[in-house]
Coordinates of C-alpha atoms in Angstrom, one line a residue:
X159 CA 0.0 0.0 0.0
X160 CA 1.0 3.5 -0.7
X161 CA 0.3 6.4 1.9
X162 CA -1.1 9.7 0.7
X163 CA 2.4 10.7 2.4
X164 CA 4.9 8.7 -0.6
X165 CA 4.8 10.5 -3.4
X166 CA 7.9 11.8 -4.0
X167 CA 6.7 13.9 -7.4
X168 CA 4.1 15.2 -6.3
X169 CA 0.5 15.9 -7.8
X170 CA 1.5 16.5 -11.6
X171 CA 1.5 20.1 -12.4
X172 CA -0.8 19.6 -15.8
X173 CA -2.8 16.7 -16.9
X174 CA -4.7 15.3 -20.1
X175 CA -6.2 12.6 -21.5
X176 CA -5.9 11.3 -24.7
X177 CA -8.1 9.1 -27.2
X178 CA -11.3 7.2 -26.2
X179 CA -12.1 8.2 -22.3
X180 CA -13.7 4.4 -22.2
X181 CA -13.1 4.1 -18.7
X182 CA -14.5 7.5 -17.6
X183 CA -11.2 9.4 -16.5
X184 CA -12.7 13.2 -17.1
X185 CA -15.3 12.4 -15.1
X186 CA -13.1 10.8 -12.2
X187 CA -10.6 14.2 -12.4
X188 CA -13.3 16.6 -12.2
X189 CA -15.0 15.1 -9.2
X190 CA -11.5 15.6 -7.5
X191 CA -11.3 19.0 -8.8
X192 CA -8.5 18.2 -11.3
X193 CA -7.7 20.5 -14.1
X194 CA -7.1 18.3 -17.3
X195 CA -7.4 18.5 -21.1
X196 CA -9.0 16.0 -23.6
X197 CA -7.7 15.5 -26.8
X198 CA -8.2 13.0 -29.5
X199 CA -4.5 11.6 -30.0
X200 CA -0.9 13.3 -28.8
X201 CA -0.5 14.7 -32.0
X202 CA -3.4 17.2 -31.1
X203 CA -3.1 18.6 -27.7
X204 CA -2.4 22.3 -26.9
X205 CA 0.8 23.5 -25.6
X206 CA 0.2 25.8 -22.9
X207 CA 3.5 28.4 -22.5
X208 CA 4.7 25.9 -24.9
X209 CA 4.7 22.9 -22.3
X210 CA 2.9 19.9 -23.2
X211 CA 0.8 18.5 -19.9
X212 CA 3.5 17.2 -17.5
X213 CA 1.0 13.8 -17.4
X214 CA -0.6 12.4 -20.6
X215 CA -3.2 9.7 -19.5
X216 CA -4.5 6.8 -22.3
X217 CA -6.9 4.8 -21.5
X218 CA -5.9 1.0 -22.9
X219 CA -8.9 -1.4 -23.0
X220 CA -9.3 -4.7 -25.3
X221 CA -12.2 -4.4 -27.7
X222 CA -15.6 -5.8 -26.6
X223 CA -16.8 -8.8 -28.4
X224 CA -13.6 -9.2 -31.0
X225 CA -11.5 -11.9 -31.0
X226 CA -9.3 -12.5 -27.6
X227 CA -6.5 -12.8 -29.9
X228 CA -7.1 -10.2 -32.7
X229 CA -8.1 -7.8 -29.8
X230 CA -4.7 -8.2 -28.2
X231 CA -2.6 -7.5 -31.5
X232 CA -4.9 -4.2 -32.3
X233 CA -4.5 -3.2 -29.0
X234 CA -0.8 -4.0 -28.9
X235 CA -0.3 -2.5 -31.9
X236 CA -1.6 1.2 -31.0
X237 CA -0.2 1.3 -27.8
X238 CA 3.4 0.7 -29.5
X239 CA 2.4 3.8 -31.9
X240 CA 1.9 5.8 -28.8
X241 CA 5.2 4.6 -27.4
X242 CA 6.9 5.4 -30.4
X243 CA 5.5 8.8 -30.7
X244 CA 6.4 10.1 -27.7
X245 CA 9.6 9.1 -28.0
X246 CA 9.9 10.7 -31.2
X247 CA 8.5 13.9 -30.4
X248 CA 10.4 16.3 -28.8
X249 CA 7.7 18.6 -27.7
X250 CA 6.8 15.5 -24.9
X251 CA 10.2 15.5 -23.7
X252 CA 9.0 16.4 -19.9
X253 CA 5.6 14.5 -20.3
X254 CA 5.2 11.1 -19.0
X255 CA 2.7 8.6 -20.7
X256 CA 0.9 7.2 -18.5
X257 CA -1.5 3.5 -19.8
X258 CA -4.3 3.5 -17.3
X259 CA -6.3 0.1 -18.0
X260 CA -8.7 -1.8 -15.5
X261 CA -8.6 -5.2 -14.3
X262 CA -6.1 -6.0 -16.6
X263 CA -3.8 -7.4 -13.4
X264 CA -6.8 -10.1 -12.6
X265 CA -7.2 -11.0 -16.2
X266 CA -10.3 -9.2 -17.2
X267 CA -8.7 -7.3 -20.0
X268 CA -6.1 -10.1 -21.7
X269 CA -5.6 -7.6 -24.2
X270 CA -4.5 -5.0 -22.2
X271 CA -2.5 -7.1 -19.7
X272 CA -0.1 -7.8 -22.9
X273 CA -0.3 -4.1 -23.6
X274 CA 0.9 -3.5 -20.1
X275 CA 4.0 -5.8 -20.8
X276 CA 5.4 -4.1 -23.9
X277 CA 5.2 -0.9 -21.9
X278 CA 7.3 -2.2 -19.2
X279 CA 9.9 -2.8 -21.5
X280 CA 9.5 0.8 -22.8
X281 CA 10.0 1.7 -19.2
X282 CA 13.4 -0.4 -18.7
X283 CA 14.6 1.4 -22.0
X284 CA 13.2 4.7 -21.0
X285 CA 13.2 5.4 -17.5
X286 CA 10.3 7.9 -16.4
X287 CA 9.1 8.0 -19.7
X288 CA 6.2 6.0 -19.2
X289 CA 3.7 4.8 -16.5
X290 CA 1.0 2.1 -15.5
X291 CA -2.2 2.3 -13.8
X292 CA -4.3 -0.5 -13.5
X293 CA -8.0 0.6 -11.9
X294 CA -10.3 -1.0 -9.7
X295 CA -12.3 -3.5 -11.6
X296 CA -15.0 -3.3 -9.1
X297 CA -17.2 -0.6 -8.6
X298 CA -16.8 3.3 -9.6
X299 CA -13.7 4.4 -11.5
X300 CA -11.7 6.2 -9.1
X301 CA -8.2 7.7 -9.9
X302 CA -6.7 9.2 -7.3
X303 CA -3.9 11.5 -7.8
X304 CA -1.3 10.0 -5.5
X305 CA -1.6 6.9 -8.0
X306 CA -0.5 9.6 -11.1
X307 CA 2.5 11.5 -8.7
X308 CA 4.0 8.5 -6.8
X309 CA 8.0 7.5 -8.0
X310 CA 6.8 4.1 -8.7
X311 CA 6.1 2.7 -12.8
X312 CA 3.3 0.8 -12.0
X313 CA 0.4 1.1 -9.3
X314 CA -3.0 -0.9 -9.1
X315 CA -5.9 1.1 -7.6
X316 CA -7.9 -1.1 -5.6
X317 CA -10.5 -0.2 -3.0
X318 CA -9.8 3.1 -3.0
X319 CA -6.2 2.5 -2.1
X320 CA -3.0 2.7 -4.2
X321 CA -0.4 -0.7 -4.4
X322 CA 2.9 -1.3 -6.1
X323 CA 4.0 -4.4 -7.0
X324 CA 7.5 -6.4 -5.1
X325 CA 8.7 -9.9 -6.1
X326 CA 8.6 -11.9 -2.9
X327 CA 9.9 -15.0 -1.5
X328 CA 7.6 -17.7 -2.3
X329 CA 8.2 -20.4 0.6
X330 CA 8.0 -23.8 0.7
X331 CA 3.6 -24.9 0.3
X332 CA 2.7 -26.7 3.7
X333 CA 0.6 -28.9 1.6
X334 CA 1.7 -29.9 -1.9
X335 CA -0.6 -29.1 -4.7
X336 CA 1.2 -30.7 -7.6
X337 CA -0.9 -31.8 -10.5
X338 CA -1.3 -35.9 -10.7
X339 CA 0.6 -35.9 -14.2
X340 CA -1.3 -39.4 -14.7
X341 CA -4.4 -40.5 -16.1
X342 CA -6.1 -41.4 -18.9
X343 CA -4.9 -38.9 -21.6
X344 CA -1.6 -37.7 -22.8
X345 CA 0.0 -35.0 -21.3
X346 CA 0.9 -32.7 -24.1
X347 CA 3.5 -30.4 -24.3
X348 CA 4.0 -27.7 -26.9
X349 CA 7.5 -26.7 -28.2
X350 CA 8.1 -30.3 -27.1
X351 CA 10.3 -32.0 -29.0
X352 CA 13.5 -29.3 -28.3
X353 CA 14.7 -27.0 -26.2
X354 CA 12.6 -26.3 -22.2
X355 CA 10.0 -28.8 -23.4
X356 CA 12.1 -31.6 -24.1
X357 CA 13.9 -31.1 -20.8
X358 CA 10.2 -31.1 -19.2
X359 CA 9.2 -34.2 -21.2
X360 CA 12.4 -35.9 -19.9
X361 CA 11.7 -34.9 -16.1
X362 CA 8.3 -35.6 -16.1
X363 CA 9.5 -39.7 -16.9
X364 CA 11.6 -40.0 -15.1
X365 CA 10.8 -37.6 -11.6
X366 CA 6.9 -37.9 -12.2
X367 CA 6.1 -41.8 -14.0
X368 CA 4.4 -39.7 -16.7
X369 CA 4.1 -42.7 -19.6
X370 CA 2.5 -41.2 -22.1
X371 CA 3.4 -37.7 -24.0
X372 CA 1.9 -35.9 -26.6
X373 CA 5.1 -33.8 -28.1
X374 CA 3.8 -31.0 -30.7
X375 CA 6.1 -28.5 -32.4
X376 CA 5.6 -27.0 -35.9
X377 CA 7.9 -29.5 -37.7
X378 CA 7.1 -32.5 -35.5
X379 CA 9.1 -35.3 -36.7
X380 CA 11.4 -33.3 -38.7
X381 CA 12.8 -31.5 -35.8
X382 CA 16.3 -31.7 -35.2
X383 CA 17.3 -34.9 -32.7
X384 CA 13.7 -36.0 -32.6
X385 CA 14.1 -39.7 -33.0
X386 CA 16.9 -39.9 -30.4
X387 CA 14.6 -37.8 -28.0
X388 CA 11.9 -40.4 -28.7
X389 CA 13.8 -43.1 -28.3
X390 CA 15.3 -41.8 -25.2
X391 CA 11.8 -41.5 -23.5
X392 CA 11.0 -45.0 -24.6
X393 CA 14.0 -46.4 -23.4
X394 CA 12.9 -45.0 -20.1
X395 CA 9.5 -46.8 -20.2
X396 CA 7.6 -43.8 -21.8
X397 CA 5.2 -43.7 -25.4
X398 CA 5.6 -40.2 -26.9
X399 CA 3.8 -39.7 -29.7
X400 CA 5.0 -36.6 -32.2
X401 CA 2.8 -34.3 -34.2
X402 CA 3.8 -31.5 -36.1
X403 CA 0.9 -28.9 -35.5
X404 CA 0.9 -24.6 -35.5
X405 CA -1.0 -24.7 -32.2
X406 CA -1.5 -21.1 -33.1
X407 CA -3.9 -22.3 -35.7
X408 CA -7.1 -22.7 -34.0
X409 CA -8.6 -25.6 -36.2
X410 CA -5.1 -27.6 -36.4
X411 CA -5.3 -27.6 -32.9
X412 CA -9.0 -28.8 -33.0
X413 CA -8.1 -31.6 -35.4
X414 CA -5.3 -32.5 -33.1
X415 CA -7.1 -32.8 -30.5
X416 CA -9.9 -34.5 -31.7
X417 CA -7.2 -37.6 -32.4
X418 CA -5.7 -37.6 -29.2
X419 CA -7.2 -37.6 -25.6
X420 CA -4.9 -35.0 -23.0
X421 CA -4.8 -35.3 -19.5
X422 CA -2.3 -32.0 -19.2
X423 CA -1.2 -29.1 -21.0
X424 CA 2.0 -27.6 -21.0
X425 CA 2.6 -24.9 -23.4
X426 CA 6.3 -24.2 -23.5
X427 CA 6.4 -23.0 -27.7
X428 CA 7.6 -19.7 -28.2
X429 CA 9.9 -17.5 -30.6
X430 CA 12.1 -13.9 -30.0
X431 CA 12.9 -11.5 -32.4
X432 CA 14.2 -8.9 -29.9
X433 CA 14.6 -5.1 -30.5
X434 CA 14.3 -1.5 -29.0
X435 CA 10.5 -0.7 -28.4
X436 CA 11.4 1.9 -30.9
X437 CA 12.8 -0.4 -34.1
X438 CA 9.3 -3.0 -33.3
X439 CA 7.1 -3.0 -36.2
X440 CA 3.3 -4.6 -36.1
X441 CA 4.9 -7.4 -38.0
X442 CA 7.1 -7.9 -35.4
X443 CA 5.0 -8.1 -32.7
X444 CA 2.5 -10.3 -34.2
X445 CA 4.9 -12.9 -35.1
X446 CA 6.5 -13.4 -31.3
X447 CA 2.4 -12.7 -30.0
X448 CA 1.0 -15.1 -32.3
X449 CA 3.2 -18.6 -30.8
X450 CA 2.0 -17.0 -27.1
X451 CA -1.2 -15.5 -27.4
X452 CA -3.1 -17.0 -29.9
X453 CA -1.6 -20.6 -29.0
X454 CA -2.6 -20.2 -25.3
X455 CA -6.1 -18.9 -26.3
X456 CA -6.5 -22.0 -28.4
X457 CA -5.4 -24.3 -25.6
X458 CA -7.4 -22.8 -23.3
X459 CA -10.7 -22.7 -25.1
X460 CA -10.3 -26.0 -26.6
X461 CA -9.5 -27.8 -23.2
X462 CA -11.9 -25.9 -21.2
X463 CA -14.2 -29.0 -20.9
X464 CA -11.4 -32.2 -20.7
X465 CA -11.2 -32.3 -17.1
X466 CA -7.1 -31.5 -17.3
X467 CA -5.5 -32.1 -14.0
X468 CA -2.7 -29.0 -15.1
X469 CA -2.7 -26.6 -17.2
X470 CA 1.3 -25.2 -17.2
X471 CA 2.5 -22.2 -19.5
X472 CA 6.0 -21.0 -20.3
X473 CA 6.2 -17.6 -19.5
X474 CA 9.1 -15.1 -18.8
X475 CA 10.3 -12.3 -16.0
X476 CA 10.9 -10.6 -19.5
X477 CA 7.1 -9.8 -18.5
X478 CA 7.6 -9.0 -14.7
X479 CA 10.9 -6.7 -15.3
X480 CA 10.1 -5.6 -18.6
X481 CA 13.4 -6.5 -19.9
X482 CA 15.4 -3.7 -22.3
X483 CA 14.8 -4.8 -26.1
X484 CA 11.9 -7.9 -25.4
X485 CA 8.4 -5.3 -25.4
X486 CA 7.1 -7.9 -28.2
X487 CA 8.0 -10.9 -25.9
X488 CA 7.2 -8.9 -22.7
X489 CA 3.6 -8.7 -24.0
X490 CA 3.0 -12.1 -25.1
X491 CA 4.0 -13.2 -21.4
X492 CA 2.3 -10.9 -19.8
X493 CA -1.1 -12.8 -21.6
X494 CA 0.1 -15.9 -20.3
X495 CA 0.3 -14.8 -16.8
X496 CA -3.2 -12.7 -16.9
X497 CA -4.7 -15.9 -18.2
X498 CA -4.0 -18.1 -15.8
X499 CA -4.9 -15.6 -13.5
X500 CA -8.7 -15.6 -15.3
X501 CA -8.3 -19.4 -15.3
X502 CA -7.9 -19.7 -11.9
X503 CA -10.8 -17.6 -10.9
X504 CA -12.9 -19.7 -13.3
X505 CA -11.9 -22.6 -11.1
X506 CA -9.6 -24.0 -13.7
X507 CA -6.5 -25.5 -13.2
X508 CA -3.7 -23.0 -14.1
X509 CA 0.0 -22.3 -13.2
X510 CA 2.2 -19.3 -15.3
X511 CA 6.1 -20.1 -14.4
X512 CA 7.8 -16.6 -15.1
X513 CA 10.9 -18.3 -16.1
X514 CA 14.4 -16.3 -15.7
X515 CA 16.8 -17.0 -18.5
X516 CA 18.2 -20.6 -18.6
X517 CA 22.1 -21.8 -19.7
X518 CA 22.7 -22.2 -22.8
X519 CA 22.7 -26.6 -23.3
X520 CA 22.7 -28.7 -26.2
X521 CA 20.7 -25.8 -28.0
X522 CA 18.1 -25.6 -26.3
X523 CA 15.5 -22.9 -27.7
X524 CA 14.9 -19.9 -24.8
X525 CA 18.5 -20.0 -23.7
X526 CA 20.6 -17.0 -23.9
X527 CA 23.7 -16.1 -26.2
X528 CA 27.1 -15.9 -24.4
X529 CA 26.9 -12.1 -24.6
X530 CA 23.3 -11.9 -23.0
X531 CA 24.3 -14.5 -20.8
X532 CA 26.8 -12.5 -19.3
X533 CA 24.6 -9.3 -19.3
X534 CA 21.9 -10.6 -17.4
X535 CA 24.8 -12.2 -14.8
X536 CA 26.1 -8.7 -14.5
X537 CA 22.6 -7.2 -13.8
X538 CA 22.4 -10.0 -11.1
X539 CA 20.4 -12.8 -13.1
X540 CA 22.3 -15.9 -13.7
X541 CA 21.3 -18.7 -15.7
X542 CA 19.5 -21.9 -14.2
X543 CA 20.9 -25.1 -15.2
X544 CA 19.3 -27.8 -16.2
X545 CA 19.3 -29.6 -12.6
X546 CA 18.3 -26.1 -10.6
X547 CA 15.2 -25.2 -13.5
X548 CA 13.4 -28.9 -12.9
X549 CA 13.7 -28.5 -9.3
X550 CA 12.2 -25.0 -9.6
X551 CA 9.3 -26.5 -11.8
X552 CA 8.1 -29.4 -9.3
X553 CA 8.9 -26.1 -6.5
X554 CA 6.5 -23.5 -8.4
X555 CA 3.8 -25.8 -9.6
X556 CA 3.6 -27.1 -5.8
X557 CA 3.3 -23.8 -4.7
X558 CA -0.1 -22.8 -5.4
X559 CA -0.3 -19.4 -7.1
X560 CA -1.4 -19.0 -10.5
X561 CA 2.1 -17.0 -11.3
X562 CA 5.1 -17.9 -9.9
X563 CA 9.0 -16.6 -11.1
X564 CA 11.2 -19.3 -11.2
X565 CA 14.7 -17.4 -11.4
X566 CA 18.0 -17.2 -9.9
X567 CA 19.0 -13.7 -8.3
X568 CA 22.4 -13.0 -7.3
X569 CA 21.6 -10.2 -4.4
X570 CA 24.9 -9.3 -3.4
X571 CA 25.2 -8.4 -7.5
X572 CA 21.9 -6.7 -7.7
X573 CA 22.8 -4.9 -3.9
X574 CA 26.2 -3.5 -5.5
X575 CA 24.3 -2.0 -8.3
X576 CA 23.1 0.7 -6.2
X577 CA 19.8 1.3 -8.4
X578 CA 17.8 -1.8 -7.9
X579 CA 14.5 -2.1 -9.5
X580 CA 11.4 -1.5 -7.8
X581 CA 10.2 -5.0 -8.4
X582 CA 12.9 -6.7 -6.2
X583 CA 12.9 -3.8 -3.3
X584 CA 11.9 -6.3 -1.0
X585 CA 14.2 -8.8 -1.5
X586 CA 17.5 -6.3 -1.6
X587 CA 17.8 -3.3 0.9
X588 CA 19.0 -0.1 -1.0
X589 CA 18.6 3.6 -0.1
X590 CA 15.3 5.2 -0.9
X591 CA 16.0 7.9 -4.0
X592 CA 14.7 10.3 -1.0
X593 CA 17.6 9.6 1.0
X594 CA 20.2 9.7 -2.2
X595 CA 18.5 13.0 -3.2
X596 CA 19.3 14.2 0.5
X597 CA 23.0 13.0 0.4
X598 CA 23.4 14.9 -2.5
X599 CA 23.7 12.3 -5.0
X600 CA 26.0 10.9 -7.0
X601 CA 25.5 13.2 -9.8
X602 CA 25.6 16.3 -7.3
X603 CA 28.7 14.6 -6.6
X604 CA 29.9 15.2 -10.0
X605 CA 29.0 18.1 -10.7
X606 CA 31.0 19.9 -7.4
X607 CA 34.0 17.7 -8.6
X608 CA 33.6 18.5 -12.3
X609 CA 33.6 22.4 -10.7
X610 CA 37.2 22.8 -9.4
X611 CA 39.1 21.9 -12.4
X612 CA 40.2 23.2 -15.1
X613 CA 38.5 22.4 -18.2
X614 CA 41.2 20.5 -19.8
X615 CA 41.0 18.7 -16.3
X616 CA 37.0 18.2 -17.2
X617 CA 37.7 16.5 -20.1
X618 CA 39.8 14.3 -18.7
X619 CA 37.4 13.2 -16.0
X620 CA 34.3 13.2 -18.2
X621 CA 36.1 10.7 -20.6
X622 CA 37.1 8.4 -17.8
X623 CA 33.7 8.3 -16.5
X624 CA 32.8 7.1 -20.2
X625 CA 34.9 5.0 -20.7
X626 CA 33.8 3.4 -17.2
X627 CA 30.3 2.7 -18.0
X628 CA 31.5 1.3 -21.5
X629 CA 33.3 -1.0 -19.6
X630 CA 30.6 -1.8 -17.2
X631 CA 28.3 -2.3 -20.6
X632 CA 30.6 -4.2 -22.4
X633 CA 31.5 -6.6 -19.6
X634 CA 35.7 -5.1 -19.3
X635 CA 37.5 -5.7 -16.3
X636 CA 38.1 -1.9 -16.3
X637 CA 38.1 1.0 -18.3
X638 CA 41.8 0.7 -20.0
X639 CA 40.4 -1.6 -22.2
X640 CA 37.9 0.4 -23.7
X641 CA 40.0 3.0 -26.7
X642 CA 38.8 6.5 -26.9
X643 CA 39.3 6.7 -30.3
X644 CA 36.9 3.9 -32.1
X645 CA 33.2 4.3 -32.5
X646 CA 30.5 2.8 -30.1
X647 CA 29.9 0.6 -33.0
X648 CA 33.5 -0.7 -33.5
X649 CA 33.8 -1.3 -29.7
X650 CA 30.8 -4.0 -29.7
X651 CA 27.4 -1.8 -29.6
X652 CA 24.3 -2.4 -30.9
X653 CA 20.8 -0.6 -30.0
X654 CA 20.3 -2.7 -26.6
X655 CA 23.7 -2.3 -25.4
X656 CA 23.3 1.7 -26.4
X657 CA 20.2 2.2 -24.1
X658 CA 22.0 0.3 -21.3
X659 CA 25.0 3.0 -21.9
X660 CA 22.4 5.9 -21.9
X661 CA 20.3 4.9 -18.9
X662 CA 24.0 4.3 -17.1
X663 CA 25.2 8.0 -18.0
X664 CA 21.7 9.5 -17.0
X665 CA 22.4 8.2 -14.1
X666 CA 25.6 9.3 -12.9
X667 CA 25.5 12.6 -14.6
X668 CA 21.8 13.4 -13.7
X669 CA 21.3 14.8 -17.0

């Protein structure tokens, strides 16, 4: 909970909303007395004094009555144009855009809960660019202001009261509430015969006495090491049977279905094709959406009456931490995880593992390059191994919760960083930005250094400093091995590795 006290910004100084007001926002600032404008699109509010509003709220619903799936893509799809544009406009260069939906947290709106993941990555690229507020399903809209001024990105409105959201320890269950992975049907796993589901397929032999598997990919049996993955699970007293089937295809999945009896469901397909928020394209995101989105939406429809002791899906802390470069696969997660929230308060079975990034191994799909690899270890989230991620899936489906992040986090790593994320403030102690701003800050600190030399001095400083966070970027032991004279490019860059560099020197300069 949040205390009318917290709010470290304040009330913002001017406010507006823009596009359809389907959730009744004028009418919820008025009654507080708020001044606002209304405009159609961003393109088309007023400057006043030449200052756009310092807060630009857009409502972000699903359409009623379309498609789950095709709702989610249009929905997906404008939001990114907002994104885009107020990142390309200068003129918003002190506003903050700030997606209000409702119920999208619960899994109401599906369609906006994915919208709500490709702005978290906008936020990791773009800090204080961008907001979330997610309102009160039940009952009245009410916005209060606290919820538009606190120094959080994301706040749920519920009750009348303001939350953030912090990653917890999840401890052991008292009672175990695994799925029985037997009965009469097959369990079937998607993205099965390779990478996470093929590790899955082998633990749930051997660990769980599953003895019958339906392993669907979209090549099936032409899949790379398919027959020595089959013959592996027979050897170890299992019948898998292989299909090749686009689950994202409602009636292949139908069809498929209609030949096989399943007991289980565990969706592990997926694809990347990662990039800046600003270099995504429609195109883009429907082709990562479509192996998440409209897959799950298939399974879950089509399963709805087969009695399915689980129902497991593959999701990502890409979604949760809205990881720099992933917005496409940051909103097909965060479907996954709003759906098994809906499931689960339809009395279905339903369990979304928010997987952190996995080792690479015998190319598996949904490991990480070396490079990445290394990133995330310096950010202070290692790989699992093999051994650590099946103990985490019996751990997390035992738990209970519809959502559950199975990842590794190295605190001492994530402690030394100094400028934790919000999400994990409750696992690693850090100064509040309150206190920081009181010491002074580091770049206050810079500044009253930068201010008794000379400027040939500066320079020196300033390039050191560079050259620092390069290093820290690029993964050098220090900043000797970074040379001042080749270009970002030439020294190992690319757009992800640039925003890094940017948010880093942000940082420490305060500019």
């Amino acid at each position: 909970p949040v205390p009318a006290s917290a709010s470290s910004a304040g009330e913002p100084q001017s406010l507006a909303v823009v596009g359809e007001d389907v959730f009744g926002l004028a009418d919820a600032l008025r009654d507080m007395g708020a001044q606002f404008e209304q405009a159609a699109n961003p393109a088309t509010l007023t400057a006043r004094d030449s200052v756009m509003p310092t807060v630009v709220l857009i409502p972000v619903a699903g359409e009623r009555g379309a498609d789950t799936a095709d709702a989610t893509r249009s929905l997906t799809h404008r939001v990114l144009e907002q994104i885009q544009e107020r990142l390309s406009d200068e003129r918003f260069a002190e506003s903050r855009f700030i997606f209000v939906t409702r119920g999208a947290v619960e899994g109401h709106d599906l369609a906006a809960a994915a919208a709500r993941g490709l702005v978290r990555s906008a936020q990791s690229e773009n800090p204080g660019c961008f907001g979330l507020v997610d309102l009160d399903p039940a009952g009245p809209v009410t916005l209060p202001l606290i919820a538009l001024g606190v120094d959080e990105p994301q706040v749920i409105v519920r009750g009348g009261g303001v939350l953030v959201g912090r990653l917890v320890r999840r401890a052991p269950a008292d009672q175990d509430v695994s799925p029985v992975w037997g009965g009469d049907g097959r369990v079937l796993i998607t993205g099965g015969t390779g990478g996470l589901g093929a590790v899955v397929a082998r633990h749930l032999v051997t660990e769980h006495g599953v003895r019958r598997l339906l392993l669907v990919s979209r090549r099936g049996l032409g899949a790379e090491g398919v027959e020595e993955l089959v013959g592996e699970l027979s050897e170890l007293g299992a019948e898998a049977v292989v299909e090749a089937c686009d689950v994202s295809d409602r009636s292949a999945l139908s069809a498929l279905l209609a030949q096989h009896s399943v007991s289980a469901v565990i969706h592990a397909a997926g694809v990347l094709d990662d990039g800046v928020v600003g270099s995504l394209t429609p195109e883009r995101l429907d082709a990562v959406l479509r192996p998440k989105v409209d897959a799950a939406w298939n399974l879950h429809e089509l399963t709805r009456d087969a009695g399915l002791s689980a129902f497991v899906v593959f999701s990502s802390v890409a979604a949760m931490f809205g990881s720099a470069g992933q917005g496409n696969y940051a909103a097909g997660n965060a479907f996954l995880d709003a759906l098994m929230e809906r499931r689960r308060a339809e009395g279905l079975p339903g369990v979304s593992l928010a997987w952190g990034p996995w080792e690479q191994s015998g190319g598996m799909t949904g490991t990480l390059a070396e490079a990445d690899a290394e990133r995330m270890a310096r950010a202070g989230v290692p790989g699992l191994s093999v051994a650590l991620g099946v103990a985490l899936f019996d751990a997390a489906l035992a738990a209970g919760d519809a959502v559950v992040a199975p990842v590794r986090l190295d605190l001492a790593v994530l402690r030394a960083l100094g400028d934790v994320p919000v999400l994990l403030r409750s696992l690693v102690r850090v100064r509040s930005r309150r206190a920081v701003a009181a010491a002074g800050g580091v770049a206050a600190g810079l500044v009253e250094r930068l201010s008794a030399l000379t400027v040939v001095e500066r320079q020196e400083v300033l390039l050191d400093l560079v050259r620092g966070q390069v290093a820290l970027v690029l993964g050098h032991a220090d900043a000797n091995a970074v040379n001042p004279e080749r270009a970002f490019r030439e020294l190992g860059f690319d757009s992800l590795t640039a925003v890094e560099l940017r948010n880093r020197l942000n940082t420490v300069t305060g500019l």
